[in-house]
Amino acid sequence: MVRVGVMASGNGSNFENLVRASRDGRAKAYEITVLVVDKADAFALQRAENLKIPAFFVNPRDFADKQAYEREVIRILEAHQVEVVALAGYMRILSPVLLNRYQWNLLNIHPAYLPEFRGKDGIGDAFRAGVSQTGVSIHHVDEGIDTGEIVYQERLEIDAQWSLEELQSAIHALEHALYPRVLNDFCQKKEQA
Ligand code: GRF
């Protein structure tokens, strides 16, 4: 099994879903060994406690710069033998420190069909643009904002009657179906390599 660390900033529904998938048989090739968050009040911390996953809040303000902060994150990930890092609502751009350490073993999930609607509010931006389709993308991470190589993406039709909240629920449901599957496939291939 590939040991996966998750990084998040907020709610953590994708984090919880990745953990549950590894426990209920949906995903067999990975286990989530640790959660790292950059916000003291991230609800993901609560979820980790309930799920009994070791979780750490690392405050970027306690460090001189992003590089020093990420070195501490790496120390925690390595202490939990993390081989693959899954970003799940982690709202910071990574510096070369984390990028170089995990390189092709860093994945992110984005709630739009990249390269459409990059950035912080992929769902709201698609909603306001009035498009008839959006989607979900899982991609490698590079120094840009949602610019890394796509691993997998899927389209979602937007019902013209939907409110923003309804679109959000549909996107999150698709994310929860896809992320464990794609992470599992990725880890399976890694094990076979
Ligand atoms: C998800 O929509 C993800 O695509 C984006 O941030 C959101 C995180 O949601 N990067 P949650 O914290 O996993 O509930």
PDB file of C-alpha atoms and ligand atoms in Angstrom:
ATOM      1  CA  MET A   1       0.000   0.000   0.000  1.00  0.00           C
ATOM      2  CA  VAL A   2       1.168   3.454  -0.875  1.00  0.00           C
ATOM      3  CA  ARG A   3       1.307   5.861   2.043  1.00  0.00           C
ATOM      4  CA  VAL A   4      -0.518   9.088   1.250  1.00  0.00           C
ATOM      5  CA  GLY A   5      -0.465  12.392   3.120  1.00  0.00           C
ATOM      6  CA  VAL A   6      -3.293  14.882   2.625  1.00  0.00           C
ATOM      7  CA  MET A   7      -2.965  18.666   2.804  1.00  0.00           C
ATOM      8  CA  ALA A   8      -6.063  20.821   3.291  1.00  0.00           C
ATOM      9  CA  SER A   9      -7.119  24.291   4.437  1.00  0.00           C
ATOM     10  CA  GLY A  10     -10.818  24.029   5.187  1.00  0.00           C
ATOM     11  CA  ASN A  11     -13.811  21.766   5.280  1.00  0.00           C
ATOM     12  CA  GLY A  12     -12.017  18.527   4.420  1.00  0.00           C
ATOM     13  CA  SER A  13     -14.848  16.550   2.823  1.00  0.00           C
ATOM     14  CA  ASN A  14     -12.453  15.216   0.187  1.00  0.00           C
ATOM     15  CA  PHE A  15      -9.959  14.264   2.880  1.00  0.00           C
ATOM     16  CA  GLU A  16     -12.629  12.347   4.807  1.00  0.00           C
ATOM     17  CA  ASN A  17     -13.876  10.670   1.658  1.00  0.00           C
ATOM     18  CA  LEU A  18     -10.346   9.540   0.706  1.00  0.00           C
ATOM     19  CA  VAL A  19      -9.946   7.994   4.148  1.00  0.00           C
ATOM     20  CA  ARG A  20     -13.354   6.298   4.054  1.00  0.00           C
ATOM     21  CA  ALA A  21     -12.715   4.904   0.581  1.00  0.00           C
ATOM     22  CA  SER A  22      -9.500   3.289   1.814  1.00  0.00           C
ATOM     23  CA  ARG A  23     -11.414   1.714   4.715  1.00  0.00           C
ATOM     24  CA  ASP A  24     -14.570   0.526   2.969  1.00  0.00           C
ATOM     25  CA  GLY A  25     -12.847  -1.259   0.097  1.00  0.00           C
ATOM     26  CA  ARG A  26     -13.403   1.315  -2.644  1.00  0.00           C
ATOM     27  CA  ALA A  27      -9.657   1.949  -2.706  1.00  0.00           C
ATOM     28  CA  LYS A  28      -7.123  -0.768  -1.957  1.00  0.00           C
ATOM     29  CA  ALA A  29      -3.806   0.660  -3.135  1.00  0.00           C
ATOM     30  CA  TYR A  30      -3.327   3.502  -0.669  1.00  0.00           C
ATOM     31  CA  GLU A  31      -3.707   4.416   2.980  1.00  0.00           C
ATOM     32  CA  ILE A  32      -3.937   7.941   4.375  1.00  0.00           C
ATOM     33  CA  THR A  33      -1.287   8.243   7.071  1.00  0.00           C
ATOM     34  CA  VAL A  34      -1.402  11.934   7.978  1.00  0.00           C
ATOM     35  CA  LEU A  35      -3.222  15.236   7.468  1.00  0.00           C
ATOM     36  CA  VAL A  36      -1.484  18.619   7.424  1.00  0.00           C
ATOM     37  CA  VAL A  37      -3.466  21.870   7.486  1.00  0.00           C
ATOM     38  CA  ASP A  38      -2.389  25.513   7.314  1.00  0.00           C
ATOM     39  CA  LYS A  39      -5.417  26.919   9.178  1.00  0.00           C
ATOM     40  CA  ALA A  40      -6.084  26.507  12.903  1.00  0.00           C
ATOM     41  CA  ASP A  41      -9.850  26.375  12.378  1.00  0.00           C
ATOM     42  CA  ALA A  42      -9.884  23.960   9.414  1.00  0.00           C
ATOM     43  CA  PHE A  43     -12.832  21.607   9.945  1.00  0.00           C
ATOM     44  CA  ALA A  44     -10.648  18.908   8.390  1.00  0.00           C
ATOM     45  CA  LEU A  45      -8.866  18.695  11.785  1.00  0.00           C
ATOM     46  CA  GLN A  46     -12.123  17.659  13.434  1.00  0.00           C
ATOM     47  CA  ARG A  47     -12.697  15.025  10.799  1.00  0.00           C
ATOM     48  CA  ALA A  48      -9.170  13.670  11.302  1.00  0.00           C
ATOM     49  CA  GLU A  49      -9.796  13.348  15.012  1.00  0.00           C
ATOM     50  CA  ASN A  50     -13.019  11.409  14.402  1.00  0.00           C
ATOM     51  CA  LEU A  51     -11.278   9.205  11.859  1.00  0.00           C
ATOM     52  CA  LYS A  52      -8.238   8.741  14.115  1.00  0.00           C
ATOM     53  CA  ILE A  53      -5.799  10.020  11.523  1.00  0.00           C
ATOM     54  CA  PRO A  54      -2.769  11.911  12.879  1.00  0.00           C
ATOM     55  CA  ALA A  55      -3.256  15.593  12.021  1.00  0.00           C
ATOM     56  CA  PHE A  56      -1.016  18.631  12.272  1.00  0.00           C
ATOM     57  CA  PHE A  57      -1.693  22.332  12.030  1.00  0.00           C
ATOM     58  CA  VAL A  58       1.436  24.051  10.795  1.00  0.00           C
ATOM     59  CA  ASN A  59       1.090  27.817  10.980  1.00  0.00           C
ATOM     60  CA  PRO A  60       2.865  29.528   8.075  1.00  0.00           C
ATOM     61  CA  ARG A  61       3.207  32.622  10.286  1.00  0.00           C
ATOM     62  CA  ASP A  62       5.530  30.771  12.611  1.00  0.00           C
ATOM     63  CA  PHE A  63       8.158  30.575   9.884  1.00  0.00           C
ATOM     64  CA  ALA A  64      10.418  33.148   8.267  1.00  0.00           C
ATOM     65  CA  ASP A  65       9.239  32.262   4.755  1.00  0.00           C
ATOM     66  CA  LYS A  66       7.289  29.716   2.731  1.00  0.00           C
ATOM     67  CA  GLN A  67      10.391  27.590   2.204  1.00  0.00           C
ATOM     68  CA  ALA A  68      10.990  27.200   5.936  1.00  0.00           C
ATOM     69  CA  TYR A  69       7.295  26.460   6.481  1.00  0.00           C
ATOM     70  CA  GLU A  70       7.336  23.764   3.809  1.00  0.00           C
ATOM     71  CA  ARG A  71      10.485  22.191   5.255  1.00  0.00           C
ATOM     72  CA  GLU A  72       8.505  21.660   8.462  1.00  0.00           C
ATOM     73  CA  VAL A  73       5.607  20.178   6.461  1.00  0.00           C
ATOM     74  CA  ILE A  74       8.056  17.814   4.743  1.00  0.00           C
ATOM     75  CA  ARG A  75       9.484  16.796   8.100  1.00  0.00           C
ATOM     76  CA  ILE A  76       5.982  15.763   9.225  1.00  0.00           C
ATOM     77  CA  LEU A  77       5.179  13.987   5.952  1.00  0.00           C
ATOM     78  CA  GLU A  78       8.468  12.075   6.099  1.00  0.00           C
ATOM     79  CA  ALA A  79       7.901  11.148   9.730  1.00  0.00           C
ATOM     80  CA  HIS A  80       4.728   9.422   8.466  1.00  0.00           C
ATOM     81  CA  GLN A  81       6.556   7.803   5.528  1.00  0.00           C
ATOM     82  CA  VAL A  82       4.439   9.660   3.005  1.00  0.00           C
ATOM     83  CA  GLU A  83       5.168   8.712  -0.605  1.00  0.00           C
ATOM     84  CA  VAL A  84       2.327  10.560  -2.328  1.00  0.00           C
ATOM     85  CA  VAL A  85       0.787  13.905  -1.332  1.00  0.00           C
ATOM     86  CA  ALA A  86      -2.870  14.593  -2.170  1.00  0.00           C
ATOM     87  CA  LEU A  87      -3.909  18.230  -1.957  1.00  0.00           C
ATOM     88  CA  ALA A  88      -7.595  18.522  -1.075  1.00  0.00           C
ATOM     89  CA  GLY A  89      -8.713  22.111  -0.760  1.00  0.00           C
ATOM     90  CA  TYR A  90      -5.215  23.326   0.170  1.00  0.00           C
ATOM     91  CA  MET A  91      -5.326  27.024  -0.680  1.00  0.00           C
ATOM     92  CA  ARG A  92      -1.628  27.849  -1.120  1.00  0.00           C
ATOM     93  CA  ILE A  93       0.737  27.787  -4.043  1.00  0.00           C
ATOM     94  CA  LEU A  94       3.598  25.374  -3.375  1.00  0.00           C
ATOM     95  CA  SER A  95       7.190  26.568  -3.440  1.00  0.00           C
ATOM     96  CA  PRO A  96       9.984  24.559  -5.102  1.00  0.00           C
ATOM     97  CA  VAL A  97      10.815  23.060  -1.682  1.00  0.00           C
ATOM     98  CA  LEU A  98       7.697  20.848  -1.621  1.00  0.00           C
ATOM     99  CA  LEU A  99       7.520  20.563  -5.407  1.00  0.00           C
ATOM    100  CA  ASN A 100      11.058  19.200  -5.675  1.00  0.00           C
ATOM    101  CA  ARG A 101      10.634  16.830  -2.749  1.00  0.00           C
ATOM    102  CA  TYR A 102       7.478  15.169  -4.079  1.00  0.00           C
ATOM    103  CA  GLN A 103       7.578  16.129  -7.787  1.00  0.00           C
ATOM    104  CA  TRP A 104       5.356  13.710  -9.735  1.00  0.00           C
ATOM    105  CA  ASN A 105       3.916  12.343  -6.509  1.00  0.00           C
ATOM    106  CA  LEU A 106       1.831  15.454  -5.815  1.00  0.00           C
ATOM    107  CA  LEU A 107      -1.824  15.511  -6.894  1.00  0.00           C
ATOM    108  CA  ASN A 108      -4.525  18.165  -6.590  1.00  0.00           C
ATOM    109  CA  ILE A 109      -8.260  18.172  -7.230  1.00  0.00           C
ATOM    110  CA  HIS A 110      -9.862  21.178  -8.874  1.00  0.00           C
ATOM    111  CA  PRO A 111     -13.627  21.747  -9.163  1.00  0.00           C
ATOM    112  CA  ALA A 112     -13.680  22.660 -12.865  1.00  0.00           C
ATOM    113  CA  TYR A 113     -12.625  21.228 -16.203  1.00  0.00           C
ATOM    114  CA  LEU A 114      -9.095  22.653 -16.490  1.00  0.00           C
ATOM    115  CA  PRO A 115      -7.813  24.763 -18.115  1.00  0.00           C
ATOM    116  CA  GLU A 116     -11.259  26.314 -17.721  1.00  0.00           C
ATOM    117  CA  PHE A 117     -11.923  28.277 -14.505  1.00  0.00           C
ATOM    118  CA  ARG A 118      -8.562  28.062 -12.797  1.00  0.00           C
ATOM    119  CA  GLY A 119      -8.157  29.649  -9.374  1.00  0.00           C
ATOM    120  CA  LYS A 120      -9.875  29.870  -6.030  1.00  0.00           C
ATOM    121  CA  ASP A 121     -13.525  29.767  -7.078  1.00  0.00           C
ATOM    122  CA  GLY A 122     -13.808  27.324  -9.949  1.00  0.00           C
ATOM    123  CA  ILE A 123     -17.430  26.496  -9.119  1.00  0.00           C
ATOM    124  CA  GLY A 124     -18.657  30.080  -8.683  1.00  0.00           C
ATOM    125  CA  ASP A 125     -16.787  31.249 -11.768  1.00  0.00           C
ATOM    126  CA  ALA A 126     -18.385  28.544 -13.922  1.00  0.00           C
ATOM    127  CA  PHE A 127     -21.807  29.319 -12.446  1.00  0.00           C
ATOM    128  CA  ARG A 128     -21.522  33.040 -13.123  1.00  0.00           C
ATOM    129  CA  ALA A 129     -20.187  32.449 -16.634  1.00  0.00           C
ATOM    130  CA  GLY A 130     -23.452  30.661 -17.400  1.00  0.00           C
ATOM    131  CA  VAL A 131     -21.765  27.747 -19.185  1.00  0.00           C
ATOM    132  CA  SER A 132     -23.715  24.553 -19.815  1.00  0.00           C
ATOM    133  CA  GLN A 133     -20.874  22.241 -18.762  1.00  0.00           C
ATOM    134  CA  THR A 134     -18.123  22.287 -16.203  1.00  0.00           C
ATOM    135  CA  GLY A 135     -16.322  19.387 -14.527  1.00  0.00           C
ATOM    136  CA  VAL A 136     -13.701  18.118 -12.123  1.00  0.00           C
ATOM    137  CA  SER A 137      -9.967  17.725 -12.755  1.00  0.00           C
ATOM    138  CA  ILE A 138      -7.254  15.848 -10.919  1.00  0.00           C
ATOM    139  CA  HIS A 139      -3.820  17.042 -11.872  1.00  0.00           C
ATOM    140  CA  HIS A 140      -0.153  17.063 -10.983  1.00  0.00           C
ATOM    141  CA  VAL A 141       1.032  20.139  -9.140  1.00  0.00           C
ATOM    142  CA  ASP A 142       3.522  22.657 -10.431  1.00  0.00           C
ATOM    143  CA  GLU A 143       4.461  26.227  -9.482  1.00  0.00           C
ATOM    144  CA  GLY A 144       1.413  27.727 -11.231  1.00  0.00           C
ATOM    145  CA  ILE A 145      -2.223  28.026 -10.157  1.00  0.00           C
ATOM    146  CA  ASP A 146      -3.968  24.844 -11.350  1.00  0.00           C
ATOM    147  CA  THR A 147      -1.593  24.496 -14.298  1.00  0.00           C
ATOM    148  CA  GLY A 148      -0.019  21.059 -13.684  1.00  0.00           C
ATOM    149  CA  GLU A 149      -0.429  18.128 -16.056  1.00  0.00           C
ATOM    150  CA  ILE A 150      -3.917  16.597 -16.001  1.00  0.00           C
ATOM    151  CA  VAL A 151      -4.143  13.065 -14.617  1.00  0.00           C
ATOM    152  CA  TYR A 152      -7.897  12.659 -15.118  1.00  0.00           C
ATOM    153  CA  GLN A 153     -10.893  14.900 -15.707  1.00  0.00           C
ATOM    154  CA  GLU A 154     -14.581  14.431 -16.194  1.00  0.00           C
ATOM    155  CA  ARG A 155     -17.365  16.655 -17.528  1.00  0.00           C
ATOM    156  CA  LEU A 156     -20.510  17.600 -15.636  1.00  0.00           C
ATOM    157  CA  GLU A 157     -23.609  18.978 -17.366  1.00  0.00           C
ATOM    158  CA  ILE A 158     -25.053  22.021 -15.622  1.00  0.00           C
ATOM    159  CA  ASP A 159     -28.822  22.033 -15.367  1.00  0.00           C
ATOM    160  CA  ALA A 160     -29.957  25.555 -16.283  1.00  0.00           C
ATOM    161  CA  GLN A 161     -32.350  25.499 -13.303  1.00  0.00           C
ATOM    162  CA  TRP A 162     -29.620  24.831 -10.726  1.00  0.00           C
ATOM    163  CA  SER A 163     -28.750  27.329  -8.009  1.00  0.00           C
ATOM    164  CA  LEU A 164     -25.104  27.830  -7.104  1.00  0.00           C
ATOM    165  CA  GLU A 165     -25.646  25.534  -4.107  1.00  0.00           C
ATOM    166  CA  GLU A 166     -27.008  22.790  -6.338  1.00  0.00           C
ATOM    167  CA  LEU A 167     -24.024  23.090  -8.654  1.00  0.00           C
ATOM    168  CA  GLN A 168     -21.715  22.928  -5.626  1.00  0.00           C
ATOM    169  CA  SER A 169     -23.354  19.707  -4.435  1.00  0.00           C
ATOM    170  CA  ALA A 170     -23.128  18.137  -7.864  1.00  0.00           C
ATOM    171  CA  ILE A 171     -19.432  19.054  -8.148  1.00  0.00           C
ATOM    172  CA  HIS A 172     -18.635  17.730  -4.701  1.00  0.00           C
ATOM    173  CA  ALA A 173     -20.455  14.478  -5.413  1.00  0.00           C
ATOM    174  CA  LEU A 174     -18.390  14.050  -8.578  1.00  0.00           C
ATOM    175  CA  GLU A 175     -15.200  14.895  -6.685  1.00  0.00           C
ATOM    176  CA  HIS A 176     -16.024  12.293  -4.066  1.00  0.00           C
ATOM    177  CA  ALA A 177     -16.610   9.668  -6.747  1.00  0.00           C
ATOM    178  CA  LEU A 178     -13.424  10.500  -8.649  1.00  0.00           C
ATOM    179  CA  TYR A 179     -10.648  11.377  -6.208  1.00  0.00           C
ATOM    180  CA  PRO A 180     -10.394   7.974  -4.457  1.00  0.00           C
ATOM    181  CA  ARG A 181     -10.575   6.180  -7.798  1.00  0.00           C
ATOM    182  CA  VAL A 182      -7.926   8.291  -9.481  1.00  0.00           C
ATOM    183  CA  LEU A 183      -5.631   8.300  -6.449  1.00  0.00           C
ATOM    184  CA  ASN A 184      -6.053   4.545  -6.166  1.00  0.00           C
ATOM    185  CA  ASP A 185      -5.170   3.989  -9.840  1.00  0.00           C
ATOM    186  CA  PHE A 186      -2.191   6.299  -9.492  1.00  0.00           C
ATOM    187  CA  CYS A 187      -0.925   4.421  -6.428  1.00  0.00           C
ATOM    188  CA  GLN A 188      -1.543   1.042  -8.034  1.00  0.00           C
ATOM    189  CA  LYS A 189       0.587   2.016 -11.022  1.00  0.00           C
ATOM    190  CA  LYS A 190       3.264   3.296  -8.700  1.00  0.00           C
ATOM    191  CA  GLU A 191       3.382  -0.027  -6.879  1.00  0.00           C
ATOM    192  CA  GLN A 192       3.652  -1.923 -10.141  1.00  0.00           C
ATOM    193  CA  ALA A 193       6.400   0.344 -11.530  1.00  0.00           C
TER     194      ALA A 193
HETATM  195  C1  GRF B   1     -12.922  21.141  -3.451  1.00  0.00           C
HETATM  196  O1  GRF B   1     -13.956  21.637  -4.258  1.00  0.00           O
HETATM  197  C2  GRF B   1     -11.642  21.048  -4.229  1.00  0.00           C
HETATM  198  O2  GRF B   1     -11.832  20.782  -5.572  1.00  0.00           O
HETATM  199  C3  GRF B   1     -11.060  22.426  -4.077  1.00  0.00           C
HETATM  200  O3  GRF B   1     -11.378  22.794  -2.760  1.00  0.00           O
HETATM  201  C4  GRF B   1     -12.562  22.132  -2.347  1.00  0.00           C
HETATM  202  C5  GRF B   1     -12.279  21.460  -1.045  1.00  0.00           C
HETATM  203  O4  GRF B   1     -13.429  20.928  -0.460  1.00  0.00           O
HETATM  204  N1  GRF B   1      -9.645  22.409  -4.387  1.00  0.00           N
HETATM  205  P1  GRF B   1     -13.288  20.030   0.834  1.00  0.00           P
HETATM  206  O5  GRF B   1     -12.477  20.849   1.849  1.00  0.00           O
HETATM  207  O6  GRF B   1     -12.581  18.776   0.466  1.00  0.00           O
HETATM  208  O7  GRF B   1     -14.672  19.797   1.319  1.00  0.00           O
END
